[in-house]
PDB file of C-alpha atoms in Angstrom:
ATOM      1  CA  MET X  24     132.032  45.952 113.697  1.00 58.00           C
ATOM      2  CA  ALA X  25     132.479  47.519 117.410  1.00 66.00           C
ATOM      3  CA  ASN X  26     129.943  49.484 119.181  1.00 72.00           C
ATOM      4  CA  SER X  27     129.886  53.370 118.195  1.00 76.00           C
ATOM      5  CA  THR X  28     128.988  56.030 120.940  1.00 74.00           C
ATOM      6  CA  PHE X  29     127.647  59.259 119.709  1.00 75.00           C
ATOM      7  CA  ASN X  30     127.816  62.298 121.530  1.00 78.00           C
ATOM      8  CA  GLY X  31     124.750  64.200 119.981  1.00 78.00           C
ATOM      9  CA  PRO X  32     121.867  63.430 117.766  1.00 78.00           C
ATOM     10  CA  VAL X  33     122.179  60.828 114.852  1.00 77.00           C
ATOM     11  CA  ARG X  34     120.664  61.889 111.838  1.00 80.00           C
ATOM     12  CA  SER X  35     119.655  59.824 108.801  1.00 78.00           C
ATOM     13  CA  GLU X  36     117.657  60.623 105.708  1.00 81.00           C
ATOM     14  CA  GLY X  37     117.202  57.274 104.871  1.00 80.00           C
ATOM     15  CA  GLY X  38     115.934  55.732 108.148  1.00 80.00           C
ATOM     16  CA  PHE X  39     117.383  53.379 110.489  1.00 81.00           C
ATOM     17  CA  GLU X  40     117.764  49.651 110.743  1.00 83.00           C
ATOM     18  CA  GLN X  41     118.731  47.047 113.429  1.00 83.00           C
ATOM     19  CA  ILE X  42     119.323  43.786 111.793  1.00 83.00           C
ATOM     20  CA  THR X  43     120.721  40.262 112.711  1.00 86.00           C
ATOM     21  CA  VAL X  44     122.899  38.304 110.336  1.00 88.00           C
ATOM     22  CA  THR X  45     122.750  34.533 110.289  1.00 89.00           C
ATOM     23  CA  ALA X  46     126.613  33.026 111.020  1.00 87.00           C
ATOM     24  CA  LYS X  47     126.198  30.262 108.734  1.00 88.00           C
ATOM     25  CA  THR X  48     124.328  31.863 105.503  1.00 90.00           C
ATOM     26  CA  GLY X  49     124.828  35.529 105.965  1.00 87.00           C
ATOM     27  CA  ALA X  50     121.244  36.131 105.628  1.00 90.00           C
ATOM     28  CA  VAL X  51     120.021  39.360 106.748  1.00 87.00           C
ATOM     29  CA  THR X  52     116.980  39.707 109.103  1.00 87.00           C
ATOM     30  CA  THR X  53     115.608  43.276 109.835  1.00 86.00           C
ATOM     31  CA  ASN X  54     114.242  43.449 113.233  1.00 84.00           C
ATOM     32  CA  LEU X  55     113.338  47.103 113.635  1.00 81.00           C
ATOM     33  CA  ASP X  56     112.965  49.465 110.854  1.00 83.00           C
ATOM     34  CA  VAL X  57     112.480  53.294 111.173  1.00 85.00           C
ATOM     35  CA  ASP X  58     111.714  54.444 107.586  1.00 83.00           C
ATOM     36  CA  SER X  59     112.573  57.989 106.243  1.00 81.00           C
ATOM     37  CA  SER X  60     108.918  58.995 107.119  1.00 82.00           C
ATOM     38  CA  GLY X  61     109.591  57.979 110.900  1.00 81.00           C
ATOM     39  CA  ASN X  62     107.250  54.957 110.740  1.00 83.00           C
ATOM     40  CA  LEU X  63     108.544  52.257 112.767  1.00 81.00           C
ATOM     41  CA  THR X  64     108.212  48.404 112.190  1.00 85.00           C
ATOM     42  CA  THR X  65     109.518  45.663 114.109  1.00 85.00           C
ATOM     43  CA  THR X  66     109.473  41.905 114.797  1.00 84.00           C
ATOM     44  CA  GLY X  67     109.769  42.371 118.281  1.00 81.00           C
ATOM     45  CA  THR X  68     107.213  43.558 120.932  1.00 80.00           C
ATOM     46  CA  ILE X  69     106.891  47.223 121.988  1.00 78.00           C
ATOM     47  CA  TYR X  70     106.021  47.717 125.753  1.00 77.00           C
ATOM     48  CA  ASN X  71     103.754  50.579 126.609  1.00 79.00           C
ATOM     49  CA  LEU X  72     103.524  50.808 130.265  1.00 86.00           C
ATOM     50  CA  PHE X  73     101.403  53.424 131.718  1.00 91.00           C
ATOM     51  CA  PRO X  74     103.031  55.352 134.782  1.00 94.00           C
ATOM     52  CA  VAL X  75     101.221  54.499 138.110  1.00 97.00           C
ATOM     53  CA  THR X  76     101.255  57.192 140.853  1.00 97.00           C
ATOM     54  CA  SER X  77      99.844  56.795 144.408  1.00 98.00           C
ATOM     55  CA  ILE X  78      97.841  60.100 145.799  1.00 98.00           C
ATOM     56  CA  THR X  79      98.086  60.584 149.465  1.00 98.00           C
ATOM     57  CA  ASP X  80      98.052  64.279 149.847  1.00 98.00           C
ATOM     58  CA  ALA X  81      94.787  66.404 150.566  1.00 98.00           C
ATOM     59  CA  THR X  82      95.192  68.162 147.163  1.00 98.00           C
ATOM     60  CA  TYR X  83      96.686  67.239 144.114  1.00 98.00           C
ATOM     61  CA  THR X  84      97.300  68.927 140.603  1.00 98.00           C
ATOM     62  CA  PRO X  85      98.220  66.559 137.845  1.00 98.00           C
ATOM     63  CA  THR X  86     100.914  68.213 135.331  1.00 97.00           C
ATOM     64  CA  THR X  87     100.643  68.163 131.707  1.00 97.00           C
ATOM     65  CA  ALA X  88     103.848  66.139 131.459  1.00 96.00           C
ATOM     66  CA  GLN X  89     101.871  63.639 133.697  1.00 97.00           C
ATOM     67  CA  SER X  90      99.134  62.940 131.040  1.00 97.00           C
ATOM     68  CA  GLY X  91      98.304  59.191 130.439  1.00 96.00           C
ATOM     69  CA  THR X  92      99.229  58.404 134.248  1.00 97.00           C
ATOM     70  CA  ILE X  93      96.956  56.368 136.361  1.00 98.00           C
ATOM     71  CA  PHE X  94      96.587  57.702 139.716  1.00 98.00           C
ATOM     72  CA  SER X  95      95.540  55.559 142.657  1.00 98.00           C
ATOM     73  CA  LEU X  96      93.575  57.634 145.413  1.00 98.00           C
ATOM     74  CA  ASN X  97      94.901  56.531 148.457  1.00 98.00           C
ATOM     75  CA  ARG X  98      93.744  59.089 151.113  1.00 98.00           C
ATOM     76  CA  ALA X  99      90.532  57.851 153.341  1.00 98.00           C
ATOM     77  CA  ALA X 100      90.240  61.497 154.801  1.00 98.00           C
ATOM     78  CA  GLY X 101      89.849  62.769 151.237  1.00 97.00           C
ATOM     79  CA  ILE X 102      91.334  64.200 148.058  1.00 98.00           C
ATOM     80  CA  THR X 103      90.487  67.059 145.877  1.00 98.00           C
ATOM     81  CA  VAL X 104      91.937  66.728 142.560  1.00 98.00           C
ATOM     82  CA  THR X 105      92.215  69.850 140.080  1.00 98.00           C
ATOM     83  CA  LEU X 106      92.819  68.703 136.384  1.00 98.00           C
ATOM     84  CA  PRO X 107      94.975  71.249 134.529  1.00 98.00           C
ATOM     85  CA  ALA X 108      93.630  73.449 132.102  1.00 98.00           C
ATOM     86  CA  ALA X 109      91.822  71.240 129.191  1.00 98.00           C
ATOM     87  CA  SER X 110      94.149  70.921 126.171  1.00 97.00           C
ATOM     88  CA  ALA X 111      92.988  68.425 123.549  1.00 97.00           C
ATOM     89  CA  GLY X 112      94.526  65.062 123.903  1.00 97.00           C
ATOM     90  CA  LEU X 113      95.573  65.257 127.494  1.00 98.00           C
ATOM     91  CA  PHE X 114      94.169  62.322 129.574  1.00 97.00           C
ATOM     92  CA  TYR X 115      94.378  61.053 133.155  1.00 98.00           C
ATOM     93  CA  GLU X 116      92.776  57.811 134.996  1.00 98.00           C
ATOM     94  CA  PHE X 117      91.943  57.514 138.560  1.00 98.00           C
ATOM     95  CA  HIS X 118      91.494  54.554 140.483  1.00 98.00           C
ATOM     96  CA  VAL X 119      89.751  54.590 144.212  1.00 97.00           C
ATOM     97  CA  GLY X 120      92.559  52.589 145.883  1.00 98.00           C
ATOM     98  CA  THR X 121      91.434  53.400 149.289  1.00 98.00           C
ATOM     99  CA  THR X 122      88.018  53.653 150.447  1.00 96.00           C
ATOM    100  CA  PHE X 123      86.936  57.415 151.483  1.00 96.00           C
ATOM    101  CA  THR X 124      85.613  58.243 154.675  1.00 97.00           C
ATOM    102  CA  GLY X 125      85.802  61.764 153.436  1.00 97.00           C
ATOM    103  CA  THR X 126      85.277  63.851 150.441  1.00 97.00           C
ATOM    104  CA  PHE X 127      86.686  63.059 147.036  1.00 97.00           C
ATOM    105  CA  ILE X 128      86.460  65.849 144.629  1.00 97.00           C
ATOM    106  CA  LEU X 129      87.549  65.824 140.843  1.00 98.00           C
ATOM    107  CA  GLN X 130      87.158  69.340 139.250  1.00 98.00           C
ATOM    108  CA  GLY X 131      88.394  71.183 136.108  1.00 98.00           C
ATOM    109  CA  ALA X 132      90.869  73.947 136.578  1.00 98.00           C
ATOM    110  CA  SER X 133      88.129  76.471 136.183  1.00 97.00           C
ATOM    111  CA  SER X 134      84.346  76.575 135.641  1.00 97.00           C
ATOM    112  CA  SER X 135      85.226  77.030 131.792  1.00 97.00           C
ATOM    113  CA  ASP X 136      86.640  73.484 131.418  1.00 98.00           C
ATOM    114  CA  THR X 137      83.241  71.672 131.770  1.00 98.00           C
ATOM    115  CA  PHE X 138      82.718  67.794 132.119  1.00 97.00           C
ATOM    116  CA  GLN X 139      80.998  65.715 129.582  1.00 97.00           C
ATOM    117  CA  GLY X 140      80.298  62.030 129.543  1.00 97.00           C
ATOM    118  CA  MET X 141      78.928  59.550 132.228  1.00 95.00           C
ATOM    119  CA  VAL X 142      80.009  57.510 135.295  1.00 93.00           C
ATOM    120  CA  LEU X 143      78.297  54.233 136.155  1.00 89.00           C
ATOM    121  CA  GLN X 144      77.642  53.925 139.775  1.00 87.00           C
ATOM    122  CA  GLN X 145      76.618  50.635 141.547  1.00 84.00           C
ATOM    123  CA  ASP X 146      76.072  49.460 144.672  1.00 81.00           C
ATOM    124  CA  LYS X 147      79.142  47.648 146.471  1.00 81.00           C
ATOM    125  CA  ASP X 148      77.087  44.926 147.810  1.00 77.00           C
ATOM    126  CA  GLU X 149      76.201  43.957 143.942  1.00 72.00           C
ATOM    127  CA  LEU X 150      79.641  42.923 143.308  1.00 68.00           C
ATOM    128  CA  GLY X 151      80.161  39.185 141.988  1.00 67.00           C
ATOM    129  CA  SER X 152      76.465  39.345 140.761  1.00 68.00           C
ATOM    130  CA  VAL X 153      74.582  40.617 137.647  1.00 65.00           C
ATOM    131  CA  VAL X 154      72.162  43.559 137.956  1.00 63.00           C
ATOM    132  CA  ALA X 155      69.479  43.670 135.514  1.00 62.00           C
ATOM    133  CA  LEU X 156      68.657  47.249 134.853  1.00 61.00           C
ATOM    134  CA  ASN X 157      64.750  46.609 133.906  1.00 60.00           C
ATOM    135  CA  GLU X 158      64.157  45.888 137.552  1.00 61.00           C
ATOM    136  CA  ASN X 159      63.539  49.438 138.766  1.00 64.00           C
ATOM    137  CA  ILE X 160      66.833  49.120 140.893  1.00 68.00           C
ATOM    138  CA  ASP X 161      67.714  52.540 142.491  1.00 74.00           C
ATOM    139  CA  THR X 162      71.230  51.201 143.693  1.00 76.00           C
ATOM    140  CA  THR X 163      72.757  51.333 139.984  1.00 78.00           C
ATOM    141  CA  GLY X 164      72.465  54.267 137.613  1.00 79.00           C
ATOM    142  CA  TRP X 165      74.576  56.603 135.668  1.00 86.00           C
ATOM    143  CA  ASN X 166      75.756  59.969 136.702  1.00 86.00           C
ATOM    144  CA  ILE X 167      75.745  62.553 133.781  1.00 90.00           C
ATOM    145  CA  PRO X 168      77.047  66.054 134.256  1.00 94.00           C
ATOM    146  CA  ALA X 169      74.941  68.962 133.020  1.00 94.00           C
ATOM    147  CA  ALA X 170      76.012  71.423 130.423  1.00 94.00           C
ATOM    148  CA  ALA X 171      77.983  73.682 132.860  1.00 96.00           C
ATOM    149  CA  ASP X 172      79.114  71.065 135.248  1.00 96.00           C
ATOM    150  CA  TYR X 173      82.965  70.997 136.090  1.00 97.00           C
ATOM    151  CA  ARG X 174      83.054  69.187 139.382  1.00 97.00           C
ATOM    152  CA  LEU X 175      82.473  65.604 140.561  1.00 96.00           C
ATOM    153  CA  THR X 176      81.843  65.471 144.440  1.00 96.00           C
ATOM    154  CA  MET X 177      81.824  62.195 146.132  1.00 94.00           C
ATOM    155  CA  ASP X 178      80.960  63.312 149.805  1.00 94.00           C
ATOM    156  CA  ALA X 179      78.710  60.388 150.782  1.00 92.00           C
ATOM    157  CA  ASP X 180      78.475  56.658 150.634  1.00 91.00           C
ATOM    158  CA  THR X 181      75.727  56.756 148.110  1.00 88.00           C
ATOM    159  CA  ASP X 182      77.974  58.890 145.792  1.00 90.00           C
ATOM    160  CA  GLY X 183      80.365  56.085 145.026  1.00 90.00           C
ATOM    161  CA  ARG X 184      83.420  56.676 147.079  1.00 93.00           C
ATOM    162  CA  PHE X 185      84.260  52.911 147.922  1.00 94.00           C
ATOM    163  CA  ILE X 186      87.568  51.222 146.567  1.00 95.00           C
ATOM    164  CA  GLY X 187      87.741  49.579 143.158  1.00 95.00           C
ATOM    165  CA  GLY X 188      86.174  52.751 141.412  1.00 96.00           C
ATOM    166  CA  HIS X 189      87.723  54.135 138.152  1.00 97.00           C
ATOM    167  CA  ILE X 190      87.250  57.510 136.344  1.00 98.00           C
ATOM    168  CA  ARG X 191      88.934  58.367 133.037  1.00 98.00           C
ATOM    169  CA  CYS X 192      89.373  61.985 131.765  1.00 98.00           C
ATOM    170  CA  VAL X 193      90.261  62.896 128.388  1.00 98.00           C
ATOM    171  CA  ALA X 194      90.357  66.645 127.087  1.00 98.00           C
ATOM    172  CA  ILE X 195      88.597  66.340 123.886  1.00 97.00           C
ATOM    173  CA  THR X 196      88.771  70.257 123.285  1.00 97.00           C
ATOM    174  CA  ASP X 197      90.589  73.005 125.015  1.00 97.00           C
ATOM    175  CA  ALA X 198      87.250  73.314 127.376  1.00 97.00           C
ATOM    176  CA  ILE X 199      85.886  69.983 127.418  1.00 98.00           C
ATOM    177  CA  TRP X 200      86.811  67.049 129.627  1.00 98.00           C
ATOM    178  CA  LEU X 201      85.117  63.806 128.810  1.00 98.00           C
ATOM    179  CA  LEU X 202      84.695  61.532 131.677  1.00 97.00           C
ATOM    180  CA  ASN X 203      83.950  57.861 131.807  1.00 97.00           C
ATOM    181  CA  GLY X 204      84.073  55.097 134.243  1.00 95.00           C
ATOM    182  CA  HIS X 205      82.536  53.193 137.286  1.00 94.00           C
ATOM    183  CA  VAL X 206      82.307  53.764 140.947  1.00 94.00           C
ATOM    184  CA  PHE X 207      81.024  51.977 143.649  1.00 91.00           C
ATOM    185  CA  GLY X 208      78.538  53.161 146.177  1.00 90.00           C
ATOM    186  CA  ASP X 209      76.152  52.092 149.148  1.00 90.00           C
ATOM    187  CA  GLY X 210      72.599  52.788 148.625  1.00 83.00           C
ATOM    188  CA  THR X 211      70.363  54.510 146.399  1.00 83.00           C
ATOM    189  CA  VAL X 212      72.431  56.291 143.544  1.00 83.00           C
ATOM    190  CA  SER X 213      72.665  60.177 143.995  1.00 83.00           C
ATOM    191  CA  HIS X 214      73.736  62.941 141.643  1.00 83.00           C
ATOM    192  CA  SER X 215      77.324  63.860 141.897  1.00 89.00           C
ATOM    193  CA  PHE X 216      78.210  66.485 139.296  1.00 91.00           C
ATOM    194  CA  SER X 217      77.847  70.125 139.609  1.00 93.00           C
TER     195      SER X 217
END
């Protein structure tokens, strides 16, 4: 059968299948099947690549259409990222691609979009080693927001603004962003949420 071109939606009540037919035997193999409920079955591989965007502007507000994007923070002089209004299911990831000499701020759209979760902070000089947390080490610790906190500010080396950090933000309700990740600082861990 020849190729068919459709100018509009293709509809089926019974599902869709992509098949191959063995030339010698006529045996039919279903490679991709979308059943009448919309469930997808395949013998192939489905690739889900996350979009990656570099931020080099002083201020940035991701859109809801960019949910699922990994943002690489690449402006040493500082960046303020304002998340969109929390809406359950939105998620964004932020990677420190360039060490900050200025201030990095990650904040909710308003003070009513609060943060929960925690961010592990480790001294950048500990890379390539193991840190035992029972040794009263003050260069490794967890930053945990208070109930009303909606801003994470890294304005000093002790706050974790070195290359390689990673923070994931997931809106779990229409008023709460769940944050988790790790950042690299220099010296005694300091509290970064407000």
